[in-house]
Amino acid sequence: MVSLQVIQQSNAQIAALPKGLVALFIGATSGIGLSALQQFVQYAPAPRIYSVAREASRASHEEFLSSLRKVNPSGDYNLIVADVSLVSEVDKVAAALKAKETKLDLLFMSPGFIAFEGRKDTREGLDPSMTTRYYSRQRALELVLPLLNNSELTSPRVVSVLAGGMEAAINEEDLDLRDSKNWSFWNSSVHSATMATLAFERVARSHPRLSIVHSYPGPVITPGLVRAAKFGLKTSSPQSQEEGGARALFYATSDRYGVKEGLVPLPEQLGVSQKTGGGVFLVDALSEGIDNEAVLSDMRQRKVDEKVWDFTHKLFAKVDDQSRGTNE
Ligand SMILES: NC(=O)c1ccc[n+]([C@@H]2O[C@H](COP(=O)([O-])OP(=O)(O)OC[C@H]3O[C@@H](n4cnc5c(N)ncnc54)[C@H](OP(=O)(O)O)[C@@H]3O)[C@@H](O)[C@H]2O)c1
């Protein structure tokens, strides 16, 4: 376990990082992402922030960004309106970022929800709880890879807050759980987490300079957890939103979760966190690396990762065809 005190000391050292880091936040309109963004801005010298909000959250997020401008006037704060429950909307996010920046140093992703009410497909014909937690995050990562590659950091960083380490057996014949007999909110969660780690590993292998962190925050008191409690989900000893945000920011900035040094140096007496066999940092609620090789190495050996990758890209191609159809 890494203590909160050590994490806060590390996060304060963000102040010594280079000026003008460019960061894209998806999911920071509430919860862990919001808190991580707030704490990042508290320390970062002249950060260039891009943060995504759907229309319904636009006004409150604009207000939040205005409060950040007061906290750190040296920063530049940009709101991108997009609903990432649709894969095609992620393209708007990448286009808005590319219109203003040639590099990206940090991609931070935490959108998502558990579909306790059942599966209600989007107009793309996809489960929005899987889209927010897996498809759109993967799409975002792939679209901004050229910008991450342009980062001057020794190792640009990607953080995805979801369920790293909770990968488990998935329905390999029905990856998007299209058959209603296969879908449940639990299966949708397991598929999102497992497919995410396998796809991140594919990216990590082809982009060894990138540091990719998939974290499991454990219970954190956020609007998402409050909603889950209404559906009867019981949790014990939840972290505060501030602690969840501080830990997630630690994953985004500490050399402990980097394939190379170059961000905030390792805290005293702590080493670099362990990676999966596929090169991704899986991190638990108390900021320790997780070993889930029993599940993941078997999947790699059986080429489930290739299957997930191909499936995901066919799905992206279908979404592109649909978008072209509606735009014509
Ligand atoms: N908090 C926990 O205890 C916990 C535990 C394990 C895993 N996680 C996972 O960690 C991630 C972050 O959790 P959190 O509690 O910080 O999340 P949160 O506060 O509930 O929400 C995070 C983001 O998801 C967006 N979002 C939610 N439903 C959406 C929808 N239907 N369409 C589009 N966007 C939607 C929210 O946008 P709006 O502001 O517009 O609603 C917000 O930007 C989530 O993926 C969550 O599943 C959380």
Coordinates of C-alpha atoms and ligand atoms in Angstrom, one line a residue:
M1 CA 0.0 0.0 0.0
V2 CA 1.2 3.5 -0.8
S3 CA 0.0 5.9 1.9
L4 CA -2.0 9.0 0.9
Q5 CA 0.7 11.1 2.5
V6 CA 3.4 9.8 0.2
I7 CA 1.0 10.3 -2.7
Q8 CA 0.3 13.9 -1.8
Q9 CA 4.0 14.6 -1.4
S10 CA 4.6 13.1 -4.9
N11 CA 1.7 15.1 -6.4
A12 CA 3.1 18.3 -5.0
Q13 CA 6.2 17.7 -7.0
I14 CA 4.2 18.1 -10.2
A15 CA 5.1 21.8 -9.7
A16 CA 8.7 20.9 -10.8
L17 CA 7.6 19.3 -14.1
P18 CA 8.1 21.1 -17.4
K19 CA 5.8 24.0 -18.2
G20 CA 3.0 23.6 -20.7
L21 CA 2.2 19.9 -20.4
V22 CA -0.8 19.1 -22.5
A23 CA -3.4 16.8 -20.9
L24 CA -6.7 15.4 -22.3
F25 CA -9.3 14.4 -19.7
I26 CA -12.3 12.3 -20.6
G27 CA -14.7 11.7 -17.7
A28 CA -13.6 14.6 -15.5
T29 CA -17.0 16.1 -15.3
S30 CA -17.4 14.2 -12.0
G31 CA -15.9 11.8 -9.6
I32 CA -12.3 10.6 -9.7
G33 CA -11.5 12.3 -12.9
L34 CA -12.8 15.7 -11.7
S35 CA -10.7 15.4 -8.5
A36 CA -7.6 14.3 -10.4
L37 CA -7.9 17.2 -12.8
Q38 CA -8.5 19.7 -9.9
Q39 CA -5.3 18.5 -8.1
F40 CA -3.3 18.4 -11.3
V41 CA -4.1 22.0 -12.0
Q42 CA -3.3 23.0 -8.4
Y43 CA 0.4 22.1 -9.1
A44 CA 1.1 21.9 -12.9
P45 CA 3.0 24.9 -14.3
A46 CA 1.0 26.5 -17.2
P47 CA -0.8 23.3 -18.1
R48 CA -2.9 23.1 -21.3
I49 CA -6.0 21.3 -20.4
Y50 CA -8.6 19.8 -22.7
S51 CA -11.7 18.3 -20.9
V52 CA -14.7 16.5 -22.4
A53 CA -18.3 17.1 -21.3
R54 CA -21.5 15.9 -22.8
E55 CA -24.2 18.6 -23.5
A56 CA -26.0 17.9 -20.2
S57 CA -22.9 18.6 -18.2
R58 CA -21.5 21.4 -20.3
A59 CA -22.7 24.3 -18.1
S60 CA -21.5 22.8 -14.8
H61 CA -18.1 21.8 -16.3
E62 CA -17.6 25.3 -17.8
E63 CA -18.1 26.6 -14.3
F64 CA -15.6 24.1 -12.9
L65 CA -13.0 25.1 -15.5
S66 CA -13.6 28.7 -14.6
S67 CA -12.8 27.8 -11.0
L68 CA -9.6 26.2 -12.2
R69 CA -8.6 29.3 -14.1
K70 CA -8.7 31.1 -10.8
V71 CA -6.7 28.5 -9.0
N72 CA -4.0 28.4 -11.7
P73 CA -4.2 31.4 -14.1
S74 CA -1.1 30.3 -16.0
G75 CA -3.1 27.4 -17.4
D76 CA -5.1 27.2 -20.5
Y77 CA -8.5 25.4 -20.2
N78 CA -10.6 24.1 -23.0
L79 CA -13.9 22.3 -22.9
I80 CA -14.8 19.9 -25.7
V81 CA -18.4 19.0 -26.0
A82 CA -18.9 15.3 -26.9
D83 CA -20.9 12.4 -25.6
V84 CA -18.5 9.4 -25.4
S85 CA -21.3 6.9 -25.0
L86 CA -21.1 7.2 -28.8
V87 CA -17.8 6.0 -30.4
S88 CA -18.2 8.4 -33.3
E89 CA -18.2 11.4 -30.9
V90 CA -14.7 10.5 -29.8
D91 CA -13.6 11.6 -33.3
K92 CA -14.8 15.1 -32.5
V93 CA -12.7 15.1 -29.3
A94 CA -9.5 14.1 -31.2
A95 CA -10.2 16.6 -34.0
A96 CA -10.7 19.5 -31.4
L97 CA -7.4 18.6 -29.8
K98 CA -5.5 18.2 -33.0
A99 CA -6.8 21.6 -34.2
K100 CA -4.9 23.3 -31.3
E101 CA -2.1 21.0 -30.3
T102 CA 0.6 19.0 -32.0
K103 CA 1.5 16.9 -28.9
L104 CA -0.2 15.3 -26.0
D105 CA 1.6 14.4 -22.7
L106 CA -1.2 12.8 -20.7
L107 CA -4.4 11.1 -21.7
F108 CA -6.6 10.5 -18.6
M109 CA -9.8 8.5 -19.0
S110 CA -12.5 7.8 -16.5
P111 CA -15.9 7.9 -18.1
G112 CA -18.4 5.2 -17.5
F113 CA -21.3 3.7 -15.6
I114 CA -22.7 0.4 -14.6
A115 CA -26.0 -0.3 -16.5
F116 CA -28.1 -1.5 -13.5
E117 CA -31.2 -0.6 -15.5
G118 CA -30.4 -3.1 -18.2
R119 CA -28.9 -2.7 -21.7
K120 CA -30.3 0.2 -23.7
D121 CA -28.4 0.4 -27.0
T122 CA -27.3 3.7 -28.4
R123 CA -28.0 4.6 -32.0
E124 CA -24.8 2.9 -32.9
G125 CA -26.3 -0.3 -31.7
L126 CA -23.9 -0.6 -28.8
D127 CA -24.2 -1.0 -25.1
P128 CA -23.3 2.5 -23.7
S129 CA -21.8 1.1 -20.5
M130 CA -19.3 -0.9 -22.6
T131 CA -18.8 2.1 -24.9
T132 CA -17.9 4.5 -22.2
R133 CA -15.7 2.1 -20.4
Y134 CA -14.0 0.3 -23.3
Y135 CA -14.8 1.2 -27.0
S136 CA -14.6 5.0 -26.7
R137 CA -11.5 4.9 -24.5
Q138 CA -9.7 2.6 -26.9
R139 CA -10.8 4.8 -29.9
A140 CA -9.6 7.9 -28.1
L141 CA -6.2 6.3 -27.4
E142 CA -5.7 5.2 -31.0
L143 CA -6.7 8.6 -32.4
V144 CA -4.4 10.6 -30.2
L145 CA -1.4 8.2 -30.5
P146 CA 0.3 10.5 -33.0
L147 CA 0.1 13.3 -30.5
L148 CA 1.4 11.2 -27.7
N149 CA 4.3 10.2 -29.9
N150 CA 5.1 13.9 -30.3
S151 CA 5.4 14.4 -26.6
E152 CA 8.8 15.6 -25.4
L153 CA 8.5 13.6 -22.2
T154 CA 10.7 10.4 -22.2
S155 CA 7.5 8.5 -21.7
P156 CA 4.0 10.0 -22.3
R157 CA 1.4 8.7 -20.0
V158 CA -2.1 7.1 -20.4
V159 CA -4.3 6.4 -17.4
S160 CA -7.6 4.6 -17.6
V161 CA -9.5 4.3 -14.3
L162 CA -11.8 1.3 -14.4
A163 CA -11.0 -2.2 -13.2
G164 CA -7.4 -3.1 -13.9
G165 CA -6.6 -6.4 -12.3
M166 CA -10.2 -7.6 -12.4
E167 CA -9.8 -9.2 -15.8
A168 CA -11.6 -12.6 -16.0
A169 CA -13.1 -15.1 -18.4
I170 CA -15.1 -13.5 -21.1
N171 CA -17.6 -14.8 -23.6
E172 CA -15.2 -15.1 -26.5
E173 CA -18.0 -15.9 -29.0
D174 CA -20.0 -12.8 -28.1
L175 CA -17.6 -10.1 -27.2
D176 CA -20.1 -7.3 -27.3
L177 CA -22.7 -9.4 -25.5
R178 CA -25.2 -8.9 -28.3
D179 CA -27.3 -11.9 -27.3
S180 CA -29.5 -10.8 -24.5
K181 CA -28.9 -14.2 -22.8
N182 CA -25.2 -13.2 -22.5
W183 CA -25.7 -9.7 -21.3
S184 CA -25.8 -8.7 -17.6
F185 CA -24.4 -5.6 -16.0
W186 CA -21.7 -7.7 -14.4
N187 CA -20.7 -9.4 -17.7
S188 CA -20.6 -6.0 -19.4
S189 CA -18.2 -4.8 -16.6
V190 CA -15.9 -7.8 -16.9
H191 CA -15.9 -7.6 -20.7
S192 CA -15.0 -3.9 -20.6
A193 CA -12.1 -4.4 -18.1
T194 CA -10.7 -7.5 -19.8
M195 CA -10.9 -6.2 -23.4
A196 CA -9.4 -2.9 -22.3
T197 CA -6.3 -4.5 -20.7
L198 CA -5.8 -6.8 -23.7
A199 CA -6.2 -3.9 -26.2
F200 CA -3.9 -1.7 -24.1
E201 CA -1.3 -4.4 -24.2
R202 CA -1.4 -4.4 -28.0
V203 CA -0.8 -0.7 -28.0
A204 CA 1.9 -1.0 -25.4
R205 CA 3.8 -3.6 -27.4
S206 CA 3.7 -1.4 -30.6
H207 CA 4.5 1.8 -28.6
P208 CA 7.1 0.8 -26.0
R209 CA 7.7 4.5 -25.1
L210 CA 4.2 4.9 -23.8
S211 CA 3.3 4.2 -20.1
I212 CA -0.2 2.8 -19.9
V213 CA -1.9 2.4 -16.5
H214 CA -5.2 0.6 -16.0
S215 CA -6.3 1.2 -12.4
Y216 CA -9.0 -0.2 -10.2
P217 CA -10.0 2.5 -7.8
G218 CA -12.0 0.4 -5.4
P219 CA -15.0 2.0 -3.9
V220 CA -14.7 5.8 -4.1
I221 CA -17.5 8.1 -3.0
T222 CA -18.5 9.7 -6.3
P223 CA -21.8 10.3 -8.0
G224 CA -21.3 6.9 -9.7
L225 CA -21.0 5.2 -6.4
V226 CA -24.0 7.0 -4.9
R227 CA -26.0 5.9 -8.0
A228 CA -24.8 2.3 -7.5
A229 CA -25.9 2.3 -3.9
K230 CA -29.4 3.2 -5.0
F231 CA -29.4 -0.1 -6.9
G232 CA -28.4 -1.9 -3.8
L233 CA -24.6 -2.2 -4.4
K234 CA -23.0 -2.4 -1.0
T235 CA -19.4 -1.3 -0.4
S236 CA -17.2 -1.1 2.6
S237 CA -14.6 1.6 3.6
P238 CA -14.9 3.7 0.5
Q239 CA -12.2 6.3 -0.2
S240 CA -13.1 10.0 -0.5
Q241 CA -13.3 11.4 -3.9
E242 CA -10.3 13.5 -3.1
E243 CA -8.2 10.4 -2.2
G244 CA -9.4 8.6 -5.3
G245 CA -8.4 11.6 -7.4
A246 CA -5.0 12.0 -5.7
R247 CA -4.2 8.3 -6.3
A248 CA -5.2 8.5 -9.9
L249 CA -3.1 11.6 -10.4
F250 CA -0.2 9.8 -8.8
Y251 CA -0.6 7.1 -11.6
A252 CA -0.6 9.9 -14.1
T253 CA 2.6 11.6 -12.9
S254 CA 4.8 9.3 -10.8
D255 CA 7.8 7.5 -12.3
R256 CA 6.5 4.5 -10.3
Y257 CA 4.1 3.8 -13.2
G258 CA 6.4 4.7 -16.0
V259 CA 8.4 2.6 -18.5
K260 CA 11.1 5.3 -18.3
E261 CA 12.0 8.0 -15.7
G262 CA 11.2 11.6 -16.5
L263 CA 8.1 12.6 -14.5
V264 CA 7.9 12.9 -10.7
P265 CA 10.8 10.8 -9.2
L266 CA 10.1 7.7 -7.3
P267 CA 9.1 8.2 -3.7
E268 CA 11.7 7.1 -1.2
Q269 CA 11.8 3.3 -0.6
L270 CA 9.3 2.6 -3.4
G271 CA 10.3 0.9 -6.7
V272 CA 8.8 0.9 -10.1
S273 CA 5.4 -0.9 -10.1
Q274 CA 5.1 -4.3 -11.9
K275 CA 3.7 -4.6 -15.4
T276 CA 1.7 -7.3 -17.0
G277 CA 3.4 -9.6 -19.5
G278 CA 2.0 -7.4 -22.2
G279 CA 3.5 -4.2 -20.7
V280 CA 0.6 -2.5 -19.0
F281 CA 0.6 -1.3 -15.3
L282 CA -2.4 -2.7 -13.5
V283 CA -2.9 -0.9 -10.2
D284 CA -5.1 -1.7 -7.2
A285 CA -7.1 0.7 -4.9
L286 CA -4.1 1.2 -2.7
S287 CA -1.7 1.9 -5.5
E288 CA 0.1 -1.4 -5.6
G289 CA 0.7 -3.3 -8.9
I290 CA -1.5 -6.3 -9.5
D291 CA -0.5 -9.7 -10.9
N292 CA -3.3 -11.1 -13.0
E293 CA -1.1 -13.2 -15.3
A294 CA -3.0 -16.4 -14.5
V295 CA -5.8 -14.9 -16.5
L296 CA -3.9 -12.7 -19.0
S297 CA -1.1 -15.0 -20.0
D298 CA -3.6 -17.8 -20.9
M299 CA -5.6 -15.3 -23.0
R300 CA -2.4 -14.1 -24.8
Q301 CA -1.4 -17.7 -25.5
R302 CA -4.8 -18.5 -26.9
K303 CA -4.7 -15.3 -28.9
V304 CA -7.8 -13.9 -27.3
D305 CA -6.0 -10.5 -27.5
E306 CA -5.9 -10.8 -31.3
K307 CA -9.5 -11.7 -31.4
V308 CA -10.5 -8.7 -29.2
W309 CA -8.4 -6.4 -31.3
D310 CA -9.9 -7.6 -34.6
F311 CA -13.4 -7.5 -33.2
T312 CA -12.9 -3.9 -31.9
H313 CA -11.6 -2.7 -35.2
K314 CA -14.4 -4.3 -37.2
L315 CA -16.8 -2.6 -34.8
F316 CA -15.0 0.8 -35.3
A317 CA -15.2 0.3 -39.1
K318 CA -19.0 -0.4 -38.8
V319 CA -19.4 2.8 -36.8
D320 CA -17.4 4.7 -39.4
D321 CA -19.7 3.3 -42.2
Q322 CA -22.8 4.4 -40.2
S323 CA -21.4 7.9 -39.7
R324 CA -20.6 8.2 -43.4
G325 CA -24.1 7.1 -44.1
T326 CA -25.7 9.7 -41.9
N327 CA -23.4 12.4 -43.1
E328 CA -24.2 11.8 -46.8
Ligands
LIG1 N1 -16.3 5.2 -7.9 C1 -16.1 3.9 -7.7 O1 -16.4 3.4 -6.5 C2 -15.6 3.0 -8.8 C3 -15.2 1.7 -8.4 C4 -14.7 0.9 -9.5 C5 -14.7 1.4 -10.8 N2 -15.1 2.7 -11.0 C6 -15.0 3.1 -12.4 O2 -14.1 4.2 -12.5 C7 -14.5 5.2 -13.5 C8 -14.6 6.5 -12.8 O3 -15.5 6.4 -11.7 P1 -16.3 7.6 -11.1 O4 -17.0 7.0 -9.9 O5 -15.3 8.7 -10.9 O6 -17.3 8.0 -12.2 P2 -18.5 9.0 -12.2 O7 -18.2 10.2 -11.4 O8 -19.8 8.3 -11.9 O9 -18.6 9.5 -13.8 C9 -17.4 9.7 -14.5 C10 -17.7 10.2 -15.9 O10 -18.6 9.3 -16.6 C11 -19.5 10.0 -17.4 N3 -20.7 9.3 -17.6 C12 -21.4 8.6 -16.8 N4 -22.5 8.0 -17.4 C13 -22.4 8.4 -18.7 C14 -23.2 8.1 -19.9 N5 -24.3 7.4 -19.8 N6 -22.8 8.7 -21.0 C15 -21.7 9.4 -21.1 N7 -20.9 9.7 -20.1 C16 -21.2 9.2 -18.9 C17 -19.8 11.2 -16.4 O11 -20.4 12.2 -17.2 P3 -21.5 13.2 -16.6 O12 -20.8 14.0 -15.6 O13 -22.0 14.0 -17.8 O14 -22.6 12.3 -16.0 C18 -18.4 11.5 -15.9 O15 -17.7 12.3 -16.8 C19 -15.9 4.7 -14.0 O16 -15.7 4.0 -15.2 C20 -16.4 3.7 -13.0 O17 -17.2 2.7 -13.5 C21 -15.6 3.5 -10.1

